[in-house]
């Protein structure tokens, strides 16, 4: 659904490009934000689930061996409920559980405990853990590589080698993303490559729907190639060390090195690529989002989104019925969008200038985007003067200053659940919505698009100045698909420094005994000191939501292990599969991890299941470190539904629907389990 972002920069909006403007967010001194929506109001589904989980927790108190296990089991069920039914954000849920665990030290007597479930002196150790620092460093290094423009060179190479053949482009794109994902967070690799795929789609004529799913799936698979490719694998060694505290000396586990998992990961990536090359024509959507208009941006947006908009200039005469009205009074009902106004030599356009409460008076010139039919009806209705050409806003809407672009709402965006009206998008971000594309359907002006709460994967077609679009590239609330527009954001002159410090970090990981966090942070700091990234950009590059999620869940894993809960669950599981061959038990663990990662975060699933897997392995006489690794790899098996962040990210731009994921992802899920089990039993 986003094939020609590159052309968006080529078509001057002043000539034939309509667009839509969303409401800018209110400034504290001048505007009053709409009343906040009530928080923590449970839906009927959530209430029913809460009752079921509460009943299950109450039942568990009658079967667990001790009061400590009962309480920890209750916290486990609460965590699963909060994650699966999204009562609050996953990071908020994790932090809440951490705080509750800390409070058990205060309320231990009332809870029937001799002491708290977690020692408060170590409650916040997760924030200084090797895993958390490593993830922060990986994010900064990835941002540094992005800032140098390395990905643009990658796209050019792919186009040169792959041409326009789907069976050649898919392997090149997918393998490239997998390699990148093996050294940075997979959602970061996917977000980094989304604009590249959009350029390739536009130039090759291949629909985005044929390219993005292979890219997204391989970004997830690439996270299994090294021990720094995904949060579960980064976290795994810390979880192993935590489990070792409760194990006797003869059962202590060795931690995994950077490339211990590489043979398994490479086999999974190869299987994914072959799957799409051989079966892609049967399982991938055949959408018509190809390069129908590779030479004209507006033709592209008309073909893909059905936008017949153009830009017009109209003047409001004295005594017009519009005199005294506000933009909010006319835009929705007349199906037009105002993106600029001029009066008395003062021109208002862009961020902070135009909002829905902007007044209209006699003599005002308005820059409007609308379909010709709606524009003419608007002009006739209010007896306005329609200019024959773009005169007042000619410079403002020149192709070198502004144009049409596509942006995607990514998972983790602060805008999810809020409407354009809630955040006053036009004024706050300087972008005017032309259309909202969601679940394969494009909604236009007059269809209440500014009142709809935004969802992860939504694609906004917007008109904006290139300066504003450049600012959005730094804003983690958006992923900017359109990248080829006149702006100076990249630092290609720093590519040598980025390569040097990335190589230094990788060499230290491979050839020294330094902790992973120290080695990666060396590369990250080197990029900052050398000017590849500014320190503010480094802070922005870090997903603090992921950091808090990861750090806050570590105490829960400790409580599961030290309280004996993991051992008890392992014993119950062994009572069901304990007499079966070890590979069957291992497969059962992998299936359990796959299920958990579909309904909750992969980090949460790893924290909950690694202690369980370790105890199951010990009880079955298997290698506990291998079972722990099975969990960390299997939590990447998230293809069946778009709950994984990468899948949510690509759903909007490609126009995918849930059945598309179920069709292609169902086979991929089974293929993942088969290949993983075969490779792990061959290697380990």
XYZ file of C-alpha atoms in Angstrom, residues 131 245 336 350 392 417 498 547 569 611 640 663 679:
13
model
C 20.777 -7.472 29.046
C 21.751 -19.461 41.847
C -12.382 20.004 2.041
C 2.673 24.268 8.689
C -0.283 33.377 -3.109
C -5.561 5.055 20.877
C 30.214 4.376 12.121
C 14.002 -1.023 28.604
C 5.279 -26.322 37.364
C 12.994 -21.152 34.590
C 0.269 -16.512 12.881
C -2.561 -18.054 5.680
C 18.778 -28.115 13.889
